[in-house]
């Protein structure tokens, strides 16, 4: 099984902020570009693409799928559906982490404000500098490019080690925290990585890094101008000696799929400990009882990957085994969401049940106690939600929540017998008010149910069966009657 690229590398998407604290914005009308955005919404998000022949050359694609370009007179357009010679740019990173964008054919620099943007400056001044605000979901797996190993929290050593073959379990989740143009790395137990490799409770100067891009990979530069790198045999993540990023200082962010544990009606955990057969026969949760849930983009069916890299699959006589190395029809399962429990239907149309000996088999025509499983999400102790219009964040002046912000708040997700409680930054809980508003100051926790319906997206149902959605005004509501784009969340 390959150690590198266990999951898909995330496409780098970001907002660009000018010297006037405004975002570069692509308008649908006439494909015009300005620097007037006050926050990062859909129009302010740009995708970085690299030239296949020359890795130094980049293209900037707008949310409309059009490419930023500059002609020889510095006139800026963003209407081309395919990259052409005028859309070739070079990134010139500055010591403070900001970028200058240089037209590759004409060697002029891109800058300006509001509607007055051009690419005609011969030198880099304040107007030609852009701060980079990442737009991807900030929870991911961190892969060292040189070591081809993943970062994980090593609780016993009190450090982040870069020595995992696969990003498995909650300890492999890294959360990027954005503050004032800098990024911090937060572990699953809510500590921050300091540049000396120690994990600390407070986010300070020593835990803040500027993000640099090199050949489409990320480098993290500390306040002394040194870069994070894996050090020593366990790959302790800390600042090294280099003041220029080489291969050792480069990282990929990969999407973090949900990882789950199943408990059957016999109260035992589903496991691969006994070999290839999948059985509910264990009393403790380890990596052997943890499965990665991967949702097929077309069919929306789920595959369950073991920590050895194989998939659950339906074999003869309805038995479920972990023998598949590739995704195919027999590795796909339909999940039925039944409140506190789930039922799984295999490709033969039968429901998966737990036999007397604990073995899982898809032989049932209907759902009874033996066909129900408790499914627990284990690798999202911290919840960050992004909807179609932005992130979920506390409202400044009330107990409600916004669903359209370019910054995010981190909430705690607490498992409760197949349901979840969501805890706010202030230690209070989420609940749905009588008027359908999601509020964040509850003294008692309220049950919410997570339904993983699409690749990278979750729907959240309240205890009265309604879905959480972002309304037109950007408020988080708990009154959705069905699942649509407003009620699906990146998590």
PDB file of N, CA and C in Angstrom, residues 286-341:
ATOM      1  N   UNK A 286      -9.653   0.410  19.178  1.00  0.00           N
ATOM      2  CA  UNK A 286      -8.272   0.687  18.765  1.00  0.00           C
ATOM      3  C   UNK A 286      -8.305   1.011  17.268  1.00  0.00           C
ATOM      4  N   UNK A 287      -7.128   1.094  16.663  1.00  0.00           N
ATOM      5  CA  UNK A 287      -7.067   1.327  15.213  1.00  0.00           C
ATOM      6  C   UNK A 287      -7.773   0.205  14.434  1.00  0.00           C
ATOM      7  N   UNK A 288      -7.777  -1.008  15.018  1.00  0.00           N
ATOM      8  CA  UNK A 288      -8.418  -2.163  14.356  1.00  0.00           C
ATOM      9  C   UNK A 288      -9.942  -2.047  14.332  1.00  0.00           C
ATOM     10  N   UNK A 289     -10.486  -1.209  15.222  1.00  0.00           N
ATOM     11  CA  UNK A 289     -11.940  -1.015  15.283  1.00  0.00           C
ATOM     12  C   UNK A 289     -12.358   0.326  14.660  1.00  0.00           C
ATOM     13  N   UNK A 290     -11.401   1.007  14.047  1.00  0.00           N
ATOM     14  CA  UNK A 290     -11.666   2.308  13.423  1.00  0.00           C
ATOM     15  C   UNK A 290     -11.690   2.139  11.908  1.00  0.00           C
ATOM     16  N   UNK A 291     -12.703   2.717  11.264  1.00  0.00           N
ATOM     17  CA  UNK A 291     -12.839   2.587   9.811  1.00  0.00           C
ATOM     18  C   UNK A 291     -13.016   3.966   9.194  1.00  0.00           C
ATOM     19  N   UNK A 292     -12.343   4.161   8.062  1.00  0.00           N
ATOM     20  CA  UNK A 292     -12.476   5.429   7.339  1.00  0.00           C
ATOM     21  C   UNK A 292     -13.645   5.331   6.378  1.00  0.00           C
ATOM     22  N   UNK A 293     -14.570   6.282   6.503  1.00  0.00           N
ATOM     23  CA  UNK A 293     -15.757   6.294   5.653  1.00  0.00           C
ATOM     24  C   UNK A 293     -15.497   7.203   4.463  1.00  0.00           C
ATOM     25  N   UNK A 294     -15.526   6.622   3.266  1.00  0.00           N
ATOM     26  CA  UNK A 294     -15.290   7.381   2.038  1.00  0.00           C
ATOM     27  C   UNK A 294     -16.559   7.321   1.198  1.00  0.00           C
ATOM     28  N   UNK A 295     -17.057   8.489   0.829  1.00  0.00           N
ATOM     29  CA  UNK A 295     -18.354   8.534   0.126  1.00  0.00           C
ATOM     30  C   UNK A 295     -18.116   8.758  -1.364  1.00  0.00           C
ATOM     31  N   UNK A 296     -18.676   7.875  -2.173  1.00  0.00           N
ATOM     32  CA  UNK A 296     -18.536   7.958  -3.624  1.00  0.00           C
ATOM     33  C   UNK A 296     -19.282   9.190  -4.132  1.00  0.00           C
ATOM     34  N   UNK A 297     -18.592  10.006  -4.948  1.00  0.00           N
ATOM     35  CA  UNK A 297     -19.177  11.280  -5.380  1.00  0.00           C
ATOM     36  C   UNK A 297     -20.415  11.086  -6.248  1.00  0.00           C
ATOM     37  N   UNK A 298     -20.411  10.040  -7.085  1.00  0.00           N
ATOM     38  CA  UNK A 298     -21.549   9.845  -8.007  1.00  0.00           C
ATOM     39  C   UNK A 298     -22.737   9.177  -7.299  1.00  0.00           C
ATOM     40  N   UNK A 299     -22.494   7.991  -6.735  1.00  0.00           N
ATOM     41  CA  UNK A 299     -23.612   7.196  -6.200  1.00  0.00           C
ATOM     42  C   UNK A 299     -24.011   7.605  -4.787  1.00  0.00           C
ATOM     43  N   UNK A 300     -23.121   8.365  -4.084  1.00  0.00           N
ATOM     44  CA  UNK A 300     -23.313   8.766  -2.678  1.00  0.00           C
ATOM     45  C   UNK A 300     -23.300   7.575  -1.719  1.00  0.00           C
ATOM     46  N   UNK A 301     -22.869   6.407  -2.216  1.00  0.00           N
ATOM     47  CA  UNK A 301     -22.740   5.237  -1.335  1.00  0.00           C
ATOM     48  C   UNK A 301     -21.428   5.335  -0.561  1.00  0.00           C
ATOM     49  N   UNK A 302     -21.330   4.569   0.542  1.00  0.00           N
ATOM     50  CA  UNK A 302     -20.160   4.651   1.420  1.00  0.00           C
ATOM     51  C   UNK A 302     -19.282   3.414   1.307  1.00  0.00           C
ATOM     52  N   UNK A 303     -17.980   3.652   1.372  1.00  0.00           N
ATOM     53  CA  UNK A 303     -17.004   2.573   1.486  1.00  0.00           C
ATOM     54  C   UNK A 303     -16.332   2.705   2.856  1.00  0.00           C
ATOM     55  N   UNK A 304     -15.933   1.572   3.424  1.00  0.00           N
ATOM     56  CA  UNK A 304     -15.282   1.576   4.737  1.00  0.00           C
ATOM     57  C   UNK A 304     -13.892   0.984   4.601  1.00  0.00           C
ATOM     58  N   UNK A 305     -12.887   1.824   4.852  1.00  0.00           N
ATOM     59  CA  UNK A 305     -11.505   1.396   4.692  1.00  0.00           C
ATOM     60  C   UNK A 305     -10.906   1.046   6.048  1.00  0.00           C
ATOM     61  N   UNK A 306     -10.143  -0.041   6.098  1.00  0.00           N
ATOM     62  CA  UNK A 306      -9.475  -0.446   7.345  1.00  0.00           C
ATOM     63  C   UNK A 306      -8.138   0.281   7.448  1.00  0.00           C
ATOM     64  N   UNK A 307      -7.510   0.187   8.637  1.00  0.00           N
ATOM     65  CA  UNK A 307      -6.225   0.872   8.791  1.00  0.00           C
ATOM     66  C   UNK A 307      -5.112   0.155   8.039  1.00  0.00           C
ATOM     67  N   UNK A 308      -5.407  -1.002   7.478  1.00  0.00           N
ATOM     68  CA  UNK A 308      -4.446  -1.681   6.606  1.00  0.00           C
ATOM     69  C   UNK A 308      -4.602  -1.274   5.154  1.00  0.00           C
ATOM     70  N   UNK A 309      -5.620  -0.450   4.866  1.00  0.00           N
ATOM     71  CA  UNK A 309      -5.799   0.054   3.505  1.00  0.00           C
ATOM     72  C   UNK A 309      -6.792  -0.728   2.664  1.00  0.00           C
ATOM     73  N   UNK A 310      -7.327  -1.841   3.200  1.00  0.00           N
ATOM     74  CA  UNK A 310      -8.311  -2.617   2.431  1.00  0.00           C
ATOM     75  C   UNK A 310      -9.725  -2.137   2.760  1.00  0.00           C
ATOM     76  N   UNK A 311     -10.693  -2.572   1.944  1.00  0.00           N
ATOM     77  CA  UNK A 311     -12.085  -2.146   2.114  1.00  0.00           C
ATOM     78  C   UNK A 311     -12.973  -3.310   2.536  1.00  0.00           C
ATOM     79  N   UNK A 312     -14.047  -2.963   3.278  1.00  0.00           N
ATOM     80  CA  UNK A 312     -15.110  -3.946   3.514  1.00  0.00           C
ATOM     81  C   UNK A 312     -15.673  -4.347   2.148  1.00  0.00           C
ATOM     82  N   UNK A 313     -15.990  -5.624   2.008  1.00  0.00           N
ATOM     83  CA  UNK A 313     -16.613  -6.051   0.754  1.00  0.00           C
ATOM     84  C   UNK A 313     -17.549  -7.228   1.001  1.00  0.00           C
ATOM     85  N   UNK A 314     -18.565  -7.313   0.154  1.00  0.00           N
ATOM     86  CA  UNK A 314     -19.531  -8.416   0.218  1.00  0.00           C
ATOM     87  C   UNK A 314     -18.943  -9.606  -0.528  1.00  0.00           C
ATOM     88  N   UNK A 315     -18.891 -10.774   0.141  1.00  0.00           N
ATOM     89  CA  UNK A 315     -18.398 -11.992  -0.525  1.00  0.00           C
ATOM     90  C   UNK A 315     -19.531 -13.020  -0.560  1.00  0.00           C
ATOM     91  N   UNK A 316     -19.225 -14.239  -0.996  1.00  0.00           N
ATOM     92  CA  UNK A 316     -20.279 -15.262  -1.130  1.00  0.00           C
ATOM     93  C   UNK A 316     -20.972 -15.521   0.204  1.00  0.00           C
ATOM     94  N   UNK A 317     -22.224 -15.945   0.112  1.00  0.00           N
ATOM     95  CA  UNK A 317     -23.092 -16.227   1.279  1.00  0.00           C
ATOM     96  C   UNK A 317     -23.353 -14.984   2.130  1.00  0.00           C
ATOM     97  N   UNK A 318     -23.125 -13.779   1.561  1.00  0.00           N
ATOM     98  CA  UNK A 318     -23.474 -12.551   2.269  1.00  0.00           C
ATOM     99  C   UNK A 318     -22.474 -12.087   3.302  1.00  0.00           C
ATOM    100  N   UNK A 319     -21.371 -12.810   3.456  1.00  0.00           N
ATOM    101  CA  UNK A 319     -20.397 -12.429   4.485  1.00  0.00           C
ATOM    102  C   UNK A 319     -19.696 -11.114   4.108  1.00  0.00           C
ATOM    103  N   UNK A 320     -19.346 -10.331   5.146  1.00  0.00           N
ATOM    104  CA  UNK A 320     -18.605  -9.088   4.930  1.00  0.00           C
ATOM    105  C   UNK A 320     -17.156  -9.322   5.358  1.00  0.00           C
ATOM    106  N   UNK A 321     -16.227  -9.098   4.416  1.00  0.00           N
ATOM    107  CA  UNK A 321     -14.806  -9.279   4.716  1.00  0.00           C
ATOM    108  C   UNK A 321     -14.031  -8.015   4.356  1.00  0.00           C
ATOM    109  N   UNK A 322     -12.747  -7.990   4.764  1.00  0.00           N
ATOM    110  CA  UNK A 322     -11.915  -6.808   4.472  1.00  0.00           C
ATOM    111  C   UNK A 322     -10.860  -7.171   3.435  1.00  0.00           C
ATOM    112  N   UNK A 323     -11.290  -7.818   2.353  1.00  0.00           N
ATOM    113  CA  UNK A 323     -10.328  -8.347   1.384  1.00  0.00           C
ATOM    114  C   UNK A 323     -10.183  -7.497   0.125  1.00  0.00           C
ATOM    115  N   UNK A 324     -11.016  -6.472  -0.052  1.00  0.00           N
ATOM    116  CA  UNK A 324     -10.962  -5.682  -1.295  1.00  0.00           C
ATOM    117  C   UNK A 324      -9.849  -4.639  -1.219  1.00  0.00           C
ATOM    118  N   UNK A 325      -9.046  -4.560  -2.276  1.00  0.00           N
ATOM    119  CA  UNK A 325      -7.996  -3.533  -2.325  1.00  0.00           C
ATOM    120  C   UNK A 325      -8.418  -2.372  -3.225  1.00  0.00           C
ATOM    121  N   UNK A 326      -9.430  -2.594  -4.063  1.00  0.00           N
ATOM    122  CA  UNK A 326      -9.932  -1.544  -4.949  1.00  0.00           C
ATOM    123  C   UNK A 326     -11.412  -1.307  -4.658  1.00  0.00           C
ATOM    124  N   UNK A 327     -11.880  -0.113  -4.976  1.00  0.00           N
ATOM    125  CA  UNK A 327     -13.305   0.194  -4.837  1.00  0.00           C
ATOM    126  C   UNK A 327     -14.054  -0.440  -6.004  1.00  0.00           C
ATOM    127  N   UNK A 328     -15.073  -1.242  -5.706  1.00  0.00           N
ATOM    128  CA  UNK A 328     -15.953  -1.778  -6.768  1.00  0.00           C
ATOM    129  C   UNK A 328     -17.345  -1.947  -6.173  1.00  0.00           C
ATOM    130  N   UNK A 329     -18.271  -2.475  -6.943  1.00  0.00           N
ATOM    131  CA  UNK A 329     -19.681  -2.450  -6.534  1.00  0.00           C
ATOM    132  C   UNK A 329     -19.907  -3.135  -5.179  1.00  0.00           C
ATOM    133  N   UNK A 330     -19.183  -4.223  -4.890  1.00  0.00           N
ATOM    134  CA  UNK A 330     -19.407  -4.954  -3.639  1.00  0.00           C
ATOM    135  C   UNK A 330     -18.804  -4.274  -2.411  1.00  0.00           C
ATOM    136  N   UNK A 331     -18.030  -3.196  -2.636  1.00  0.00           N
ATOM    137  CA  UNK A 331     -17.475  -2.460  -1.487  1.00  0.00           C
ATOM    138  C   UNK A 331     -18.360  -1.273  -1.106  1.00  0.00           C
ATOM    139  N   UNK A 332     -19.479  -1.108  -1.818  1.00  0.00           N
ATOM    140  CA  UNK A 332     -20.325   0.066  -1.579  1.00  0.00           C
ATOM    141  C   UNK A 332     -21.555  -0.290  -0.750  1.00  0.00           C
ATOM    142  N   UNK A 333     -21.843   0.551   0.233  1.00  0.00           N
ATOM    143  CA  UNK A 333     -22.962   0.324   1.147  1.00  0.00           C
ATOM    144  C   UNK A 333     -23.832   1.580   1.211  1.00  0.00           C
ATOM    145  N   UNK A 334     -25.140   1.353   1.308  1.00  0.00           N
ATOM    146  CA  UNK A 334     -26.067   2.457   1.582  1.00  0.00           C
ATOM    147  C   UNK A 334     -26.224   2.568   3.089  1.00  0.00           C
ATOM    148  N   UNK A 335     -26.150   3.801   3.587  1.00  0.00           N
ATOM    149  CA  UNK A 335     -26.398   4.021   5.023  1.00  0.00           C
ATOM    150  C   UNK A 335     -27.806   4.566   5.187  1.00  0.00           C
ATOM    151  N   UNK A 336     -28.573   3.947   6.051  1.00  0.00           N
ATOM    152  CA  UNK A 336     -29.893   4.492   6.412  1.00  0.00           C
ATOM    153  C   UNK A 336     -29.772   5.120   7.789  1.00  0.00           C
ATOM    154  N   UNK A 337     -30.153   6.401   7.860  1.00  0.00           N
ATOM    155  CA  UNK A 337     -30.010   7.152   9.112  1.00  0.00           C
ATOM    156  C   UNK A 337     -31.282   6.984   9.924  1.00  0.00           C
ATOM    157  N   UNK A 338     -31.178   6.335  11.068  1.00  0.00           N
ATOM    158  CA  UNK A 338     -32.354   6.020  11.888  1.00  0.00           C
ATOM    159  C   UNK A 338     -32.169   6.599  13.288  1.00  0.00           C
ATOM    160  N   UNK A 339     -32.023   7.930  13.340  1.00  0.00           N
ATOM    161  CA  UNK A 339     -31.882   8.594  14.651  1.00  0.00           C
ATOM    162  C   UNK A 339     -30.567   8.232  15.310  1.00  0.00           C
ATOM    163  N   UNK A 340     -30.656   7.574  16.470  1.00  0.00           N
ATOM    164  CA  UNK A 340     -29.453   7.237  17.243  1.00  0.00           C
ATOM    165  C   UNK A 340     -28.659   6.095  16.629  1.00  0.00           C
ATOM    166  N   UNK A 341     -29.208   5.392  15.646  1.00  0.00           N
ATOM    167  CA  UNK A 341     -28.542   4.225  15.063  1.00  0.00           C
ATOM    168  C   UNK A 341     -28.561   4.305  13.541  1.00  0.00           C
TER     169      UNK A 341
END
